GROMACS .gro file of N, CA and C in nm:
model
  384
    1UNK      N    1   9.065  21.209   5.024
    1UNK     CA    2   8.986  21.089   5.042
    1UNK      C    3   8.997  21.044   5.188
    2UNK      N    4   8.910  21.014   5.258
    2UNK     CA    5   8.905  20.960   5.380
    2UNK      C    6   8.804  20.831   5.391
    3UNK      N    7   8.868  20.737   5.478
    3UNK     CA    8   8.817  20.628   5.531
    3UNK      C    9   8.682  20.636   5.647
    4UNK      N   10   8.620  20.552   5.652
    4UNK     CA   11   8.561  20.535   5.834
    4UNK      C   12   8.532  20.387   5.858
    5UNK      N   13   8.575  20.394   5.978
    5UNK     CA   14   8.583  20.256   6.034
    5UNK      C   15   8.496  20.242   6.164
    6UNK      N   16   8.394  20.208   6.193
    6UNK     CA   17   8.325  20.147   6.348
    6UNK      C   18   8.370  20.061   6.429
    7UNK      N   19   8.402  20.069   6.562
    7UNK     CA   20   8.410  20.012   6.616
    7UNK      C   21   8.301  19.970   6.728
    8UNK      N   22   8.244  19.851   6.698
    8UNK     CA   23   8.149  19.846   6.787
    8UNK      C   24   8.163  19.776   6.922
    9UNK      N   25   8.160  19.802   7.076
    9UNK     CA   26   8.203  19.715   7.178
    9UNK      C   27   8.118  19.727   7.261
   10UNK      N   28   8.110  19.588   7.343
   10UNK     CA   29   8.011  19.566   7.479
   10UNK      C   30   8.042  19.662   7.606
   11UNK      N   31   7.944  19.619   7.690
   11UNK     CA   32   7.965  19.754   7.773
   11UNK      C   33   8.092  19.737   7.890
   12UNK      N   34   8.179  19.667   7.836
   12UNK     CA   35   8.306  19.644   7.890
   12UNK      C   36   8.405  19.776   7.892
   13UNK      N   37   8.360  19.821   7.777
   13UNK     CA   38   8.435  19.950   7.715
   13UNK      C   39   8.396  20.082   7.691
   14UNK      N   40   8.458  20.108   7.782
   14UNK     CA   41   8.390  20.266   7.841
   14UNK      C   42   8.473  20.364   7.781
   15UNK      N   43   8.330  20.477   7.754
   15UNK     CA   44   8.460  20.598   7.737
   15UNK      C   45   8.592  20.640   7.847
   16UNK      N   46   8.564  20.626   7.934
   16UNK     CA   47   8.685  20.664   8.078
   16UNK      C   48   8.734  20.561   8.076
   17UNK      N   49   8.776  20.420   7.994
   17UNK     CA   50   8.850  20.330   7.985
   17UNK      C   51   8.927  20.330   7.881
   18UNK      N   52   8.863  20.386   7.774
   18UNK     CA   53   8.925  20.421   7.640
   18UNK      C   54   9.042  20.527   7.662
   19UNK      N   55   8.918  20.666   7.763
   19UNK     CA   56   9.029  20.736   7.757
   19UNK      C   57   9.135  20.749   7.856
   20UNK      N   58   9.130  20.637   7.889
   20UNK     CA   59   9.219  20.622   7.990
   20UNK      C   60   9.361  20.516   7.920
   21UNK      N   61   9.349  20.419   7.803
   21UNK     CA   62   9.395  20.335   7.730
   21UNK      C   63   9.503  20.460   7.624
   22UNK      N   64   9.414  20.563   7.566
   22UNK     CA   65   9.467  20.648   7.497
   22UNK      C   66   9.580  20.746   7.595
   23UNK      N   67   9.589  20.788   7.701
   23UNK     CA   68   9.680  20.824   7.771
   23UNK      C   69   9.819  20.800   7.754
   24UNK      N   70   9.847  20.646   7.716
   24UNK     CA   71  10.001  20.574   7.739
   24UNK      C   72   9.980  20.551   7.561
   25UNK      N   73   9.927  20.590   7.524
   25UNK     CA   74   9.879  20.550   7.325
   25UNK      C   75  10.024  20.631   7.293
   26UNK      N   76  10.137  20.647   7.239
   26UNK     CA   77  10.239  20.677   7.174
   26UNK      C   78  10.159  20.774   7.015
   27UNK      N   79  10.190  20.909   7.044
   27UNK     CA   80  10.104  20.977   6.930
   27UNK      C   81   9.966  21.019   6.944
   28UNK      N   82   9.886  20.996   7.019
   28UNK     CA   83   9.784  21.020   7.063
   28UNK      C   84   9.714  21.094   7.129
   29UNK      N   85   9.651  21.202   7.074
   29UNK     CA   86   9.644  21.346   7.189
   29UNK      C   87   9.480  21.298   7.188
   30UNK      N   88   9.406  21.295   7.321
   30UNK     CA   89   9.269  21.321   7.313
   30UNK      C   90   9.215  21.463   7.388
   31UNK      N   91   9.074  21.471   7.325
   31UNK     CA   92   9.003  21.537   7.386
   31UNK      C   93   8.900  21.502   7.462
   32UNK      N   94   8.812  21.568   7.559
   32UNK     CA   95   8.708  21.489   7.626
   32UNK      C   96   8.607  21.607   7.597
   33UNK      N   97   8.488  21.544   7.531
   33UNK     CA   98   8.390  21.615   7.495
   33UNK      C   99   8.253  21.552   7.563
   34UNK      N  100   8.137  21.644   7.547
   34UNK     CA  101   8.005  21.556   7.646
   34UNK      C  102   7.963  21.460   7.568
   35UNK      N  103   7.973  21.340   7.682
   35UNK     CA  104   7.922  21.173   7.648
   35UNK      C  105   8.026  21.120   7.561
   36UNK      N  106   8.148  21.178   7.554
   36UNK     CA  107   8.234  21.096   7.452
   36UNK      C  108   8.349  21.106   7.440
   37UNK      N  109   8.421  21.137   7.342
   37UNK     CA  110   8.621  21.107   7.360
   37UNK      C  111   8.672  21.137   7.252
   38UNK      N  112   8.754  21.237   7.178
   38UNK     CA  113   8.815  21.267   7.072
   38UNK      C  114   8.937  21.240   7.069
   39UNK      N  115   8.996  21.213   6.946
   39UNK     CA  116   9.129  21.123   6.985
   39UNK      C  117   9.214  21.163   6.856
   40UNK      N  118   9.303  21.223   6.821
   40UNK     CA  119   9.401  21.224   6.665
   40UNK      C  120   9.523  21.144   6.702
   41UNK      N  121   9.575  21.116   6.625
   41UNK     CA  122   9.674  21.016   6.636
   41UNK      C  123   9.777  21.138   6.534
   42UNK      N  124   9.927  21.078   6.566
   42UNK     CA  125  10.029  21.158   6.469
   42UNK      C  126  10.014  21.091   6.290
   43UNK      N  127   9.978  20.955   6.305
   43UNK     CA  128   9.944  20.930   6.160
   43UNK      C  129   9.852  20.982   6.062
   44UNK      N  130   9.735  21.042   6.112
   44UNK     CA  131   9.625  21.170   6.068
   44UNK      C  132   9.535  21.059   6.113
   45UNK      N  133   9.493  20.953   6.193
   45UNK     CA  134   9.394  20.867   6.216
   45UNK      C  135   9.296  20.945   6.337
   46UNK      N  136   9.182  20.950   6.292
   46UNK     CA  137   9.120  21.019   6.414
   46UNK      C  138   8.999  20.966   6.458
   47UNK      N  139   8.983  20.981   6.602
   47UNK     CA  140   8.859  20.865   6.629
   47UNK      C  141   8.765  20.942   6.773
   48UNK      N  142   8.636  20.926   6.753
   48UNK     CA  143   8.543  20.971   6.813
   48UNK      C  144   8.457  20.856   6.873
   49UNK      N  145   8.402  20.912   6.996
   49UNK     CA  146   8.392  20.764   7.044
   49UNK      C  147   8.251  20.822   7.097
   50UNK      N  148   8.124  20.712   7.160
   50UNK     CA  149   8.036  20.795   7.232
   50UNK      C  150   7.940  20.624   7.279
   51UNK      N  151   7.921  20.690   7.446
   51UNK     CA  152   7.830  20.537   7.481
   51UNK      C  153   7.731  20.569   7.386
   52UNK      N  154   7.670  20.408   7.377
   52UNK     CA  155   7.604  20.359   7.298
   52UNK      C  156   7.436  20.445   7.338
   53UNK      N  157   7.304  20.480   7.271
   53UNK     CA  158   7.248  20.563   7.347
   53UNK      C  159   7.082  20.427   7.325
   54UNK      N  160   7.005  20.464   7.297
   54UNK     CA  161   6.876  20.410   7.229
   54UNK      C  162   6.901  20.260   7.166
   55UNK      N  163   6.982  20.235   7.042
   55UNK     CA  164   7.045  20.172   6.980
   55UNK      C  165   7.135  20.081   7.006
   56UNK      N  166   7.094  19.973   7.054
   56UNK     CA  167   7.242  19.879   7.112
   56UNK      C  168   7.257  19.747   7.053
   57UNK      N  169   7.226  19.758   6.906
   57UNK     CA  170   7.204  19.625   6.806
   57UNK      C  171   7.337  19.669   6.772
   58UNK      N  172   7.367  19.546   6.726
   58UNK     CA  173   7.482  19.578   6.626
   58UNK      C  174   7.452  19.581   6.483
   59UNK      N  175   7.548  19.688   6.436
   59UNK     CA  176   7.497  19.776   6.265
   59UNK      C  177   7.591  19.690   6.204
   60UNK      N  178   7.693  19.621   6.190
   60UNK     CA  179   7.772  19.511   6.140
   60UNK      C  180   7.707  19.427   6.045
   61UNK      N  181   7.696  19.443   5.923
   61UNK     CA  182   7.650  19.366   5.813
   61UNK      C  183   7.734  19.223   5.895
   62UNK      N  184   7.841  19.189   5.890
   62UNK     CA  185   7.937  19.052   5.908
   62UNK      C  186   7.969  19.071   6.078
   63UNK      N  187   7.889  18.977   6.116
   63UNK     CA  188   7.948  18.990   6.273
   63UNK      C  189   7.999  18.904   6.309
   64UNK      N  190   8.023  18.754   6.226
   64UNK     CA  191   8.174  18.706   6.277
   64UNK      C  192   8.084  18.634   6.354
   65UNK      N  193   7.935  18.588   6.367
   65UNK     CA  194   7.931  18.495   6.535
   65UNK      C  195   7.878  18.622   6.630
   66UNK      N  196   7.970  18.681   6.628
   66UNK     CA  197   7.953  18.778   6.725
   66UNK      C  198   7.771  18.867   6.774
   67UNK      N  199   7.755  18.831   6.884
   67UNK     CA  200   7.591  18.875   6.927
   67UNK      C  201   7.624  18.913   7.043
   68UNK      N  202   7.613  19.066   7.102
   68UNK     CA  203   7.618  19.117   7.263
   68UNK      C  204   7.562  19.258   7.205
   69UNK      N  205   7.525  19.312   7.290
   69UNK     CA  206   7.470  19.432   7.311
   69UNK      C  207   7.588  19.582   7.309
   70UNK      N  208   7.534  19.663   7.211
   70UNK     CA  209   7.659  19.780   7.191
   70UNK      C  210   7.641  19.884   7.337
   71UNK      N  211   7.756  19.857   7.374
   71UNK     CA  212   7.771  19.952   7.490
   71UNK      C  213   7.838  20.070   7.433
   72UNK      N  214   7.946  20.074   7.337
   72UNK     CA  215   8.033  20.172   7.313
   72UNK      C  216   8.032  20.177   7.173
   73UNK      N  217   8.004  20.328   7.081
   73UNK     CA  218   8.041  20.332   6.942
   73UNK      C  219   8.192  20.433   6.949
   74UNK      N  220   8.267  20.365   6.820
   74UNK     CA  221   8.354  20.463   6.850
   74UNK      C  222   8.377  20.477   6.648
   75UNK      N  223   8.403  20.575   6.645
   75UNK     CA  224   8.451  20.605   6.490
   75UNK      C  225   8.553  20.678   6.451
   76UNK      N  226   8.677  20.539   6.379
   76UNK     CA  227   8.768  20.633   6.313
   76UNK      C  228   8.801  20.622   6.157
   77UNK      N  229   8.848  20.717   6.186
   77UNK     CA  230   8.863  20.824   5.994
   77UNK      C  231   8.996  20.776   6.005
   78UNK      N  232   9.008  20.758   5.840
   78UNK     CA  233   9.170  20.785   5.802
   78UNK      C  234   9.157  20.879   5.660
   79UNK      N  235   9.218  20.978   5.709
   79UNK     CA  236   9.211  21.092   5.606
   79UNK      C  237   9.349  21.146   5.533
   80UNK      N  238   9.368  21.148   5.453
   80UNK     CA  239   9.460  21.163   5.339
   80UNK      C  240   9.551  21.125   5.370
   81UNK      N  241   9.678  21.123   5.330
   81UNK     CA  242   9.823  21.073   5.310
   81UNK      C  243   9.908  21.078   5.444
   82UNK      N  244   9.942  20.944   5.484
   82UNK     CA  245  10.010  20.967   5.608
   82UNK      C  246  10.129  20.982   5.581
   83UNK      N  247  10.166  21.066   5.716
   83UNK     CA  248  10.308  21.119   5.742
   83UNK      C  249  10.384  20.966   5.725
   84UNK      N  250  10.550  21.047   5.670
   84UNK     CA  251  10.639  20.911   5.675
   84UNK      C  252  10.645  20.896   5.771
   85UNK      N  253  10.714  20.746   5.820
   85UNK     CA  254  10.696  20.686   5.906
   85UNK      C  255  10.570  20.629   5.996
   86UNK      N  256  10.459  20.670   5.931
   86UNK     CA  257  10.335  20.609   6.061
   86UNK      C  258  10.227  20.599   5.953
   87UNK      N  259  10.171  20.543   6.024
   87UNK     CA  260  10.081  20.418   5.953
   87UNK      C  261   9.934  20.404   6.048
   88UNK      N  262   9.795  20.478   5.977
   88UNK     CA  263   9.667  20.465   6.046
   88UNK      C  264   9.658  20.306   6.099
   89UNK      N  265   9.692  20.204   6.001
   89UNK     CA  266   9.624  20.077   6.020
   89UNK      C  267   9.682  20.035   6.166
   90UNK      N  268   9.863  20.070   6.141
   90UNK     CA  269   9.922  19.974   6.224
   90UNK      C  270   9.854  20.098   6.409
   91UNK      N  271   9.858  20.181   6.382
   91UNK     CA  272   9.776  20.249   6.521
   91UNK      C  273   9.631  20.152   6.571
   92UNK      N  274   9.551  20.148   6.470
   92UNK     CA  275   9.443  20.074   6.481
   92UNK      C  276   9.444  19.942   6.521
   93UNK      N  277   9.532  19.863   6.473
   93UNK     CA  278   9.581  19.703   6.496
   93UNK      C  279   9.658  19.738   6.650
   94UNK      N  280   9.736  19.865   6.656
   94UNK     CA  281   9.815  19.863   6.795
   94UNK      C  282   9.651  19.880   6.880
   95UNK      N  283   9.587  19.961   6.889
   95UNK     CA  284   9.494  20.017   6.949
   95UNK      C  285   9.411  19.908   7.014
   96UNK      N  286   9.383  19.847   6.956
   96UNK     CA  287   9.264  19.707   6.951
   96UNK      C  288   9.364  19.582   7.023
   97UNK      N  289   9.463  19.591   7.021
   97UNK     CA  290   9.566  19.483   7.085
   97UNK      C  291   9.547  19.569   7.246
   98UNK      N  292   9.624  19.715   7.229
   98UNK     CA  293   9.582  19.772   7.408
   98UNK      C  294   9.476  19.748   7.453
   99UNK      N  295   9.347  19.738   7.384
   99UNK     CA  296   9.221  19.721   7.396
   99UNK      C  297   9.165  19.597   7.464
  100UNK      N  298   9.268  19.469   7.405
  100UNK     CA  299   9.219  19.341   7.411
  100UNK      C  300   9.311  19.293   7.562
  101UNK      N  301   9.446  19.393   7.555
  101UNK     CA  302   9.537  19.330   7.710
  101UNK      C  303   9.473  19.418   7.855
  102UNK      N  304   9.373  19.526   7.811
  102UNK     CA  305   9.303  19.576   7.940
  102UNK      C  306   9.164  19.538   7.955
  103UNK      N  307   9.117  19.473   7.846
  103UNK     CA  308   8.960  19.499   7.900
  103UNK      C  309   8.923  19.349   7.844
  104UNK      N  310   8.793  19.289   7.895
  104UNK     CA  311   8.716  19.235   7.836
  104UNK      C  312   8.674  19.199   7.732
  105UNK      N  313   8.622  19.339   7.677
  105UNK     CA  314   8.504  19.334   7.542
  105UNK      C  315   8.520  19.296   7.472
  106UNK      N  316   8.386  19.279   7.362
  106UNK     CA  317   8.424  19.188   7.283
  106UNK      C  318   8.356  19.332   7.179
  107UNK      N  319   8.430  19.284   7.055
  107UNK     CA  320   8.368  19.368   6.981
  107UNK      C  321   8.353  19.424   6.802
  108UNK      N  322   8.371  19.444   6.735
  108UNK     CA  323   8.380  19.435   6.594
  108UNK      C  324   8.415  19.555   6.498
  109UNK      N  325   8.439  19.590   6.454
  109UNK     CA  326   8.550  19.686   6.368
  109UNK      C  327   8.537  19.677   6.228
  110UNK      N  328   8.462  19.741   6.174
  110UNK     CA  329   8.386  19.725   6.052
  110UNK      C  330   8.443  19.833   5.931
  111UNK      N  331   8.419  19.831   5.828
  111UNK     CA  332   8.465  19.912   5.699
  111UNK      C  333   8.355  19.971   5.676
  112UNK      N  334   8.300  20.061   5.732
  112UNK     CA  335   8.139  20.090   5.691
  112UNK      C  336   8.017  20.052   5.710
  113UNK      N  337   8.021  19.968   5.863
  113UNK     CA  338   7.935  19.832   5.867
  113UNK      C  339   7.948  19.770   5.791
  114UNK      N  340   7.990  19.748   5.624
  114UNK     CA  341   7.998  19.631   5.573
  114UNK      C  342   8.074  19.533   5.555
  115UNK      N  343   8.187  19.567   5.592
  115UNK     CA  344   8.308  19.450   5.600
  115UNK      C  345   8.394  19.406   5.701
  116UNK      N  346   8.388  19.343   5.810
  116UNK     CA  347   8.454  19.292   5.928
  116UNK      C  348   8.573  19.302   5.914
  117UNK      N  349   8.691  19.425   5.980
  117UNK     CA  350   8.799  19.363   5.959
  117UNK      C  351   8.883  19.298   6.109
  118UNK      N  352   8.850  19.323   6.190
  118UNK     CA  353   8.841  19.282   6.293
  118UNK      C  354   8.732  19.255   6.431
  119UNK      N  355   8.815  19.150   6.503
  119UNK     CA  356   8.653  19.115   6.592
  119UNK      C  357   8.721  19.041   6.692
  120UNK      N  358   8.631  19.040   6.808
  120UNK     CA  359   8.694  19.013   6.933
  120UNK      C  360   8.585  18.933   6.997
  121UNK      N  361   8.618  18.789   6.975
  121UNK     CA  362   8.534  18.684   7.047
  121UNK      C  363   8.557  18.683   7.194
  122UNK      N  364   8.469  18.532   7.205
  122UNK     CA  365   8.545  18.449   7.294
  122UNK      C  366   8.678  18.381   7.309
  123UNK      N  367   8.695  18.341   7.159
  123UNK     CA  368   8.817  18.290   7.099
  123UNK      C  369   8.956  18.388   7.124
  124UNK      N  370   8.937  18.508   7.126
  124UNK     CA  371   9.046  18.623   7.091
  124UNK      C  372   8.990  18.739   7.016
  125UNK      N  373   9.123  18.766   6.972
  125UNK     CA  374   9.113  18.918   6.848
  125UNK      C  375   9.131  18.839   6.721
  126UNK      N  376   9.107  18.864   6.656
  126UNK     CA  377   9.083  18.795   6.508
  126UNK      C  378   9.074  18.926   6.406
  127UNK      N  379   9.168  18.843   6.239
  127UNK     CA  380   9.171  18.966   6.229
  127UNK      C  381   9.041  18.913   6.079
  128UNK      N  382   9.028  18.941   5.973
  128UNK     CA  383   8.994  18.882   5.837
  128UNK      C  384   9.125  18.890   5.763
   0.00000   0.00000   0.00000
């Protein structure tokens, strides 16, 4: 069984910022592929990222308020049973915290587009 999660962000958040964020990521091996960024984590969390192209609405059923233009899609999976000790979510919650102490953006983190579980105002990072 596997998860997917969107992350949607303004054009604050670049692939060469991401993959530059994922570098010092603890567990985190990426790849660099054309227009985008491959990323596995040691928990089995894996995330693909790619600027935003045609399309720069946000797909977010619940956007929290939230209205800016998608500069960056990024998508991660959580796929079967994590190793002891590590944990997809808490990578994801770490990820989005590195996210929020280097950059700008603002941005939203969805269960399928349909369920907000995180989002990044004006206010902060917020979680539901």
């Amino acid at each position: 069984m596997s998860l997917d999660l969107h992350l949607e962000a303004d054009k604050h958040l670049t692939t060469v910022l991401l993959g530059h964020l994922l570098q010092g990521f603890p567990g985190a091996e990426q790849a660099p592929i054309p227009g985008g960024l491959q990323a596995t984590f040691t928990s089995g969390l894996s995330l693909y990222s790619e600027e935003a192209g045609l399309e720069p609405e946000i797909r977010a059923e619940d956007r929290k308020g939230c209205d800016f233009a998608v500069g960056l899609r990024c998508y991660l999976r959580i796929k079967g049973p994590e190793p002891e000790g590590h944990s997809c979510l808490e990578d994801i919650r770490r990820l989005l915290e590195t996210i929020v102490q280097h950059c700008e953006t603002m941005f939203i983190l969805s269960f399928q587009y349909e369920s907000t579980l995180y989002w990044r105002d004006a206010d902060g990072l917020h979680a539901a």
